[in-house]
Amino acid sequence: MSFAAPQFLILLPVLALLGWIFRKTEIWRPLRLILLVLLVLSLCDPHILLKRGGMDLWVLLDRSLSARELVESGEDEWRSLLERSKPGRDNRIFYVDYAGEVVPAGNIEGSTYAGNRDLTRTGLAIRDTLARMDGERHNRILLFSDGYSTEPLTGVASALIGAEVPLDHRILRAPEAIDFRLADLSLPSRSQPAAPFLVEMVVTGTTDGVVPVSVFRGETKLFEKEVEVTGGVGRMRFSDRIAAPGAHRYRAVLTPSDDAYNGNNDFEQWIEIVSGPRIVLVSKYGNDPVASTLKRQGFAVDLIADPLGLNPGMLSGAKAVVLNNVPAHEIPNDFLRAIPFFVTEQGGGFLMVGGKFSFGAGGYYQSSIDELLPVTMELKSEHRRLAVAMAIVMDRSGSMGMTVPSGHSKMQLANEGAARAVELLGEMDAVTVYAVDSQAHQVAPLLNVGKSRGELISRIRSVESMGGGIFVYTGMKEAWSELEKADVGQRHMILFSDAADSEEPGQYKDLMKTMAEQKATVSVIGLGDRSDPDANFLQDIATRGSGRMFFTNVPGDLPNIFAQETVSVARSTFIDDPVPTQSSGRWHEVAQQDLKWLPEVDGYNLSYLREGDEMALISTDTYAAPLVAFGRRGIGKTAAVSFPLGGDFSEKTRSWEAYPDFLQTLSRWLMGEDVPSGVGIRRQLNGTELTIDLLYETEEWSERFAESPPRLVLQRGYRDPTPDELTWERLAPGHYSLRTELKESEPVRGAVQIAGAAIPFGPVVAGSSAEWNFDSDRVSELRETARTSGGGELLDLTDAWRKPPAPSSESIRDWFFAAALLLFLLEAFVTRTGWKLPLPARKQAGKQIAKEQKRATKAQPVPIAGTEPEKAKSPPAAEPAAKTTKANSGEASQKRRSRFSRAKKRQ
């Protein structure tokens, strides 16, 4: 604390002298003394210190792709100017790099930014910098950027003003170049089936011209046209209509002949075709009896006969998904990964129906939906087929040495997949392993798994990427020469290869023909997708080898895919003999009454009930396996019907008189309850920032939300199965809201969970060219934020060191005056009333005794000269203190009466 007018302190000794001279003023009484001191200190104008020392300058450098070259070209000069113009040793400078993330850079020149450069999160950088500041020092921010933030600066100005930190900036501009960009692709978020809607594109450019544009719906190219850009802007509109319900993706791509930045030539949006609650039925059968039966009972059924065309957008508006005897390798991985979130968080239903391509036989063991099922597909000895001889051919080319986000290399994950396959093989099985680049390297000859399992796994896990490409034919030929030696019931080869770098087809067709003649099969695991250059080559190998074709661009999936393939080959999980059935009596949890169950099924997939779930129908063979099982997952429901409902092994089932009732009851149970009325959501995408608003009727929902608040969960992309739960902000009665940042081109699906039901939404995608979408409104927003905070654009960098106008200290004189006033009133009250602070009882009694004894001593007569004074009689020692007090009081009363009598006689 300091004083703005310390000269008034001279009043303290003056007041002390006056109090000693004029003692009747009694200024030494505690309250009066404190009051005078407070008044003197108030006159001195006391201040408390808000800021100390010098100033900290925080320099934010935009490292995003659009500003990278601009910043790097001037960074050394800026650093030199700021260091030379720094006034005094108490001032400090800090450098912060930012783009998609914020990274403190220290003071080292030329330091490399290792974060994501695909976004410019200026708002995040400023907030992060404010959190790092020392609040007791003056602070200032200097921003070097092109000004094109990919997120709005909402609330940044308020944060700067609250922290008393001005924001200065220097807007960087690249030399003028010819650039065309797709500024917008707008279409309604929802539409009805077959209803026309308008799609509009806006193309901007730094010059006028004609630009070709291609438009896609999903993977289908709708058309290619030219857009004329005049005055820097060109527009194109067209109408479209979609009959199929679900979410559909539109994408527009510019292909100008002369363009400075290709990153802003792509834009995508989604539209949801709403048709009411429906069931998505993915079936192996062209004329599926399940679909026809449900349609006759009034259900809206979306029958998917081509599983390869599935995408997560088809789940929008759906209430249940049914997989009817479809193998896992025919279903895109993104769709399979989306199903768990659809059930557990969006409240959907899921049903798997039995058949020779379903459950474990269909490759669903350890897949994305394995734990979603109410049955387990674990391996047991009773599942064994005849002994299997397996050859594993692995790509060990240079591309396999790349590291993935998990920290593992692609080669390590492929090794783990092959090792998982060996772990799942039986004691009588055999395996040989080859690692291939431009040559075939034998990792292990054909060995019996029961005798050499540990050795095989150890050898496989030691394989390393050695460079070069993969010679597919060479590797398969060497592996077949070893596999051909096996004298077992089944021979199978698994080829793992990069779908973008599979070389040397050689005479693979002749080799596949030879293997087929000896009843050997081949399955292929391709790292990539079906659009890669060598995808068709790998697909043809799997087709000619009568095996399965897996594509994945997620290396972390490789161990599970190897496991799925091994289980499909080495274990027999479909019982193809008629089996009697028995009711468990648990169907009443699905319906109000039990069904008249079919007495026998033609066949079924062998599985086991998962702990915590229920089964309604059981096989009466030695396995006592669940034929109809069900359970709950999150707020959704799941079921498994282990016997076929169509196709082969379904004759008894289709002739079952309760077949329609069974399908109807189970489907309605899976579809769950509708969301109660009086509540809805609204979403808005601004750049990469998604805003969700929850609006509800306060009278109906306020009490419910007080007991059970609404939840909002998001699934970001399809590769990470972990949902992201966000926190609401209550803006007003009947209105919750939240904001979250999206990654560029990453589809997001979500759900607002209310009272056991859910309001699903999505997919929502932040435009794929957010970093290159040079929106001038963002620059204006940055300039206004700087002006509001007290800063502005700097042309001379030496001005960056001027101290902010925020005061270094603050006067607290008013507080001292207020305290003095309260003390004055208290002192006046004490003086007028004689009020004193109450004392404890013991201290008060002792003080009263001492007072009475003093009075008694003063009342004794003064002895006359020449006479002997009368000895004072001491009271008996045993007499209580209360009695002594009473006696003294009586003597004092007698003396007062004597004085009164003498005064009367004088009159």
Short mmCIF file of N, CA and C in Angstrom, two decimals, residues 85-168:
data_model
loop_
_atom_site.label_atom_id
_atom_site.label_comp_id
_atom_site.label_asym_id
_atom_site.label_seq_id
_atom_site.Cartn_x
_atom_site.Cartn_y
_atom_site.Cartn_z
N SER A 85 14.06 -2.65 -29.55
CA SER A 85 13.24 -1.54 -29.04
C SER A 85 12.70 -1.79 -27.64
N LYS A 86 13.08 -2.88 -27.02
CA LYS A 86 12.58 -3.19 -25.67
C LYS A 86 13.14 -2.19 -24.68
N PRO A 87 12.27 -1.42 -23.97
CA PRO A 87 12.74 -0.35 -23.07
C PRO A 87 12.97 -0.86 -21.65
N GLY A 88 14.18 -1.13 -21.30
CA GLY A 88 14.48 -1.50 -19.91
C GLY A 88 14.58 -3.01 -19.73
N ARG A 89 15.28 -3.39 -18.68
CA ARG A 89 15.53 -4.80 -18.42
C ARG A 89 14.35 -5.48 -17.75
N ASP A 90 13.41 -4.68 -17.19
CA ASP A 90 12.29 -5.27 -16.48
C ASP A 90 11.17 -5.70 -17.43
N ASN A 91 11.28 -5.34 -18.71
CA ASN A 91 10.28 -5.75 -19.69
C ASN A 91 10.67 -7.10 -20.28
N ARG A 92 9.64 -7.90 -20.59
CA ARG A 92 9.88 -9.25 -21.10
C ARG A 92 9.08 -9.48 -22.37
N ILE A 93 9.55 -10.45 -23.18
CA ILE A 93 8.86 -10.79 -24.42
C ILE A 93 8.70 -12.30 -24.50
N PHE A 94 7.51 -12.75 -24.89
CA PHE A 94 7.20 -14.16 -25.02
C PHE A 94 6.63 -14.42 -26.41
N TYR A 95 7.04 -15.54 -27.01
CA TYR A 95 6.56 -15.91 -28.35
C TYR A 95 5.66 -17.14 -28.24
N VAL A 96 4.56 -17.11 -28.97
CA VAL A 96 3.58 -18.21 -28.97
C VAL A 96 3.24 -18.54 -30.41
N ASP A 97 3.42 -19.82 -30.80
CA ASP A 97 3.00 -20.29 -32.12
C ASP A 97 1.60 -20.88 -32.02
N TYR A 98 0.83 -20.69 -33.07
CA TYR A 98 -0.51 -21.29 -33.06
C TYR A 98 -0.97 -21.55 -34.48
N ALA A 99 -1.88 -22.50 -34.59
CA ALA A 99 -2.63 -22.80 -35.81
C ALA A 99 -3.85 -23.59 -35.34
N GLY A 100 -3.79 -24.93 -35.47
CA GLY A 100 -4.85 -25.74 -34.90
C GLY A 100 -4.70 -25.91 -33.40
N GLU A 101 -3.44 -25.85 -32.90
CA GLU A 101 -3.13 -25.89 -31.48
C GLU A 101 -2.27 -24.69 -31.11
N VAL A 102 -2.12 -24.47 -29.81
CA VAL A 102 -1.31 -23.36 -29.30
C VAL A 102 -0.07 -23.95 -28.64
N VAL A 103 1.11 -23.47 -29.07
CA VAL A 103 2.37 -24.01 -28.56
C VAL A 103 3.29 -22.86 -28.19
N PRO A 104 3.63 -22.67 -26.90
CA PRO A 104 4.63 -21.65 -26.52
C PRO A 104 5.96 -21.97 -27.19
N ALA A 105 6.54 -20.97 -27.85
CA ALA A 105 7.72 -21.22 -28.68
C ALA A 105 9.01 -20.82 -28.01
N GLY A 106 8.97 -20.15 -26.86
CA GLY A 106 10.20 -19.67 -26.25
C GLY A 106 10.79 -18.55 -27.08
N ASN A 107 12.05 -18.30 -26.90
CA ASN A 107 12.71 -17.20 -27.61
C ASN A 107 13.71 -17.71 -28.65
N ILE A 108 13.58 -18.98 -29.05
CA ILE A 108 14.53 -19.56 -30.00
C ILE A 108 14.07 -19.27 -31.42
N GLU A 109 14.91 -18.65 -32.21
CA GLU A 109 14.55 -18.35 -33.59
C GLU A 109 14.60 -19.64 -34.41
N GLY A 110 13.68 -19.73 -35.36
CA GLY A 110 13.67 -20.88 -36.25
C GLY A 110 13.09 -22.13 -35.64
N SER A 111 12.45 -22.05 -34.50
CA SER A 111 11.85 -23.24 -33.90
C SER A 111 10.72 -23.75 -34.79
N THR A 112 10.57 -25.06 -34.86
CA THR A 112 9.61 -25.69 -35.76
C THR A 112 8.30 -25.94 -35.04
N TYR A 113 7.20 -25.53 -35.67
CA TYR A 113 5.87 -25.77 -35.11
C TYR A 113 5.42 -27.17 -35.53
N ALA A 114 5.07 -28.01 -34.55
CA ALA A 114 4.74 -29.41 -34.84
C ALA A 114 3.25 -29.69 -34.76
N GLY A 115 2.43 -28.66 -34.57
CA GLY A 115 0.99 -28.89 -34.43
C GLY A 115 0.27 -28.97 -35.77
N ASN A 116 -1.05 -29.03 -35.69
CA ASN A 116 -1.91 -29.10 -36.87
C ASN A 116 -1.98 -27.74 -37.55
N ARG A 117 -1.63 -27.69 -38.83
CA ARG A 117 -1.60 -26.42 -39.58
C ARG A 117 -2.85 -26.22 -40.43
N ASP A 118 -3.83 -27.12 -40.33
CA ASP A 118 -5.00 -27.05 -41.21
C ASP A 118 -6.06 -26.08 -40.71
N LEU A 119 -5.88 -25.49 -39.53
CA LEU A 119 -6.84 -24.54 -38.98
C LEU A 119 -6.10 -23.31 -38.46
N THR A 120 -6.84 -22.20 -38.35
CA THR A 120 -6.31 -20.97 -37.74
C THR A 120 -7.22 -20.61 -36.59
N ARG A 121 -6.86 -21.04 -35.40
CA ARG A 121 -7.72 -20.83 -34.22
C ARG A 121 -7.20 -19.63 -33.43
N THR A 122 -7.47 -18.46 -33.96
CA THR A 122 -7.00 -17.23 -33.34
C THR A 122 -7.65 -17.01 -31.98
N GLY A 123 -8.95 -17.28 -31.87
CA GLY A 123 -9.63 -17.11 -30.59
C GLY A 123 -9.03 -17.99 -29.51
N LEU A 124 -8.75 -19.25 -29.84
CA LEU A 124 -8.12 -20.15 -28.87
C LEU A 124 -6.75 -19.64 -28.45
N ALA A 125 -5.98 -19.13 -29.42
CA ALA A 125 -4.63 -18.64 -29.10
C ALA A 125 -4.68 -17.46 -28.14
N ILE A 126 -5.62 -16.54 -28.34
CA ILE A 126 -5.70 -15.37 -27.46
C ILE A 126 -6.14 -15.79 -26.06
N ARG A 127 -7.13 -16.66 -25.97
CA ARG A 127 -7.58 -17.12 -24.64
C ARG A 127 -6.49 -17.88 -23.91
N ASP A 128 -5.77 -18.73 -24.63
CA ASP A 128 -4.67 -19.48 -24.02
C ASP A 128 -3.59 -18.54 -23.51
N THR A 129 -3.28 -17.49 -24.28
CA THR A 129 -2.26 -16.53 -23.87
C THR A 129 -2.70 -15.75 -22.64
N LEU A 130 -3.97 -15.35 -22.58
CA LEU A 130 -4.48 -14.65 -21.40
C LEU A 130 -4.33 -15.51 -20.15
N ALA A 131 -4.54 -16.82 -20.30
CA ALA A 131 -4.42 -17.71 -19.14
C ALA A 131 -2.98 -17.85 -18.66
N ARG A 132 -2.01 -17.60 -19.53
CA ARG A 132 -0.60 -17.74 -19.16
C ARG A 132 0.00 -16.46 -18.56
N MET A 133 -0.72 -15.36 -18.59
CA MET A 133 -0.15 -14.07 -18.18
C MET A 133 -0.06 -13.93 -16.67
N ASP A 134 0.90 -13.12 -16.24
CA ASP A 134 1.03 -12.72 -14.84
C ASP A 134 0.14 -11.51 -14.62
N GLY A 135 -0.93 -11.69 -13.86
CA GLY A 135 -1.90 -10.62 -13.67
C GLY A 135 -1.38 -9.43 -12.90
N GLU A 136 -0.24 -9.54 -12.25
CA GLU A 136 0.31 -8.42 -11.49
C GLU A 136 1.25 -7.54 -12.32
N ARG A 137 1.41 -7.89 -13.60
CA ARG A 137 2.26 -7.09 -14.49
C ARG A 137 1.40 -6.54 -15.64
N HIS A 138 1.90 -5.50 -16.28
CA HIS A 138 1.26 -5.00 -17.49
C HIS A 138 1.50 -6.01 -18.61
N ASN A 139 0.47 -6.24 -19.43
CA ASN A 139 0.58 -7.20 -20.52
C ASN A 139 0.01 -6.59 -21.79
N ARG A 140 0.55 -7.06 -22.91
CA ARG A 140 0.06 -6.61 -24.21
C ARG A 140 0.27 -7.76 -25.21
N ILE A 141 -0.66 -7.90 -26.17
CA ILE A 141 -0.56 -8.96 -27.18
C ILE A 141 -0.31 -8.33 -28.53
N LEU A 142 0.63 -8.90 -29.27
CA LEU A 142 0.92 -8.50 -30.64
C LEU A 142 0.73 -9.72 -31.53
N LEU A 143 -0.20 -9.65 -32.49
CA LEU A 143 -0.57 -10.78 -33.33
C LEU A 143 -0.10 -10.57 -34.76
N PHE A 144 0.63 -11.56 -35.30
CA PHE A 144 1.03 -11.58 -36.70
C PHE A 144 0.22 -12.67 -37.40
N SER A 145 -0.65 -12.29 -38.32
CA SER A 145 -1.53 -13.24 -38.99
C SER A 145 -2.07 -12.65 -40.28
N ASP A 146 -2.59 -13.53 -41.15
CA ASP A 146 -3.28 -13.03 -42.34
C ASP A 146 -4.71 -12.61 -42.01
N GLY A 147 -5.15 -12.87 -40.76
CA GLY A 147 -6.46 -12.43 -40.30
C GLY A 147 -7.60 -13.37 -40.59
N TYR A 148 -7.35 -14.45 -41.34
CA TYR A 148 -8.43 -15.35 -41.74
C TYR A 148 -8.55 -16.50 -40.73
N SER A 149 -9.16 -16.19 -39.62
CA SER A 149 -9.37 -17.22 -38.60
C SER A 149 -10.44 -18.20 -39.08
N THR A 150 -10.29 -19.46 -38.70
CA THR A 150 -11.29 -20.47 -39.06
C THR A 150 -12.35 -20.63 -37.98
N GLU A 151 -12.31 -19.80 -36.96
CA GLU A 151 -13.32 -19.81 -35.91
C GLU A 151 -13.71 -18.37 -35.59
N PRO A 152 -14.94 -18.13 -35.17
CA PRO A 152 -15.33 -16.76 -34.81
C PRO A 152 -14.63 -16.33 -33.53
N LEU A 153 -14.47 -15.02 -33.35
CA LEU A 153 -13.82 -14.48 -32.16
C LEU A 153 -14.85 -14.06 -31.11
N THR A 154 -15.91 -14.82 -31.00
CA THR A 154 -16.98 -14.51 -30.05
C THR A 154 -16.44 -14.51 -28.62
N GLY A 155 -16.66 -13.43 -27.90
CA GLY A 155 -16.25 -13.34 -26.49
C GLY A 155 -14.81 -12.98 -26.26
N VAL A 156 -13.99 -12.89 -27.31
CA VAL A 156 -12.57 -12.57 -27.13
C VAL A 156 -12.39 -11.14 -26.66
N ALA A 157 -13.15 -10.20 -27.24
CA ALA A 157 -13.03 -8.80 -26.83
C ALA A 157 -13.36 -8.63 -25.35
N SER A 158 -14.41 -9.30 -24.88
CA SER A 158 -14.77 -9.21 -23.46
C SER A 158 -13.66 -9.75 -22.57
N ALA A 159 -13.04 -10.85 -23.01
CA ALA A 159 -11.95 -11.44 -22.22
C ALA A 159 -10.75 -10.49 -22.16
N LEU A 160 -10.44 -9.82 -23.26
CA LEU A 160 -9.32 -8.87 -23.27
C LEU A 160 -9.60 -7.67 -22.38
N ILE A 161 -10.82 -7.15 -22.46
CA ILE A 161 -11.17 -5.99 -21.63
C ILE A 161 -11.15 -6.37 -20.16
N GLY A 162 -11.67 -7.54 -19.84
CA GLY A 162 -11.68 -7.99 -18.44
C GLY A 162 -10.28 -8.14 -17.88
N ALA A 163 -9.34 -8.57 -18.71
CA ALA A 163 -7.94 -8.73 -18.26
C ALA A 163 -7.13 -7.46 -18.43
N GLU A 164 -7.73 -6.41 -19.01
CA GLU A 164 -7.06 -5.14 -19.26
C GLU A 164 -5.80 -5.33 -20.11
N VAL A 165 -5.97 -6.12 -21.19
CA VAL A 165 -4.87 -6.43 -22.10
C VAL A 165 -5.25 -5.95 -23.50
N PRO A 166 -4.56 -4.96 -24.05
CA PRO A 166 -4.83 -4.53 -25.43
C PRO A 166 -4.29 -5.55 -26.43
N LEU A 167 -4.97 -5.65 -27.57
CA LEU A 167 -4.55 -6.53 -28.65
C LEU A 167 -4.11 -5.68 -29.84
N ASP A 168 -2.84 -5.79 -30.21
CA ASP A 168 -2.33 -5.17 -31.42
C ASP A 168 -2.14 -6.25 -32.48
#
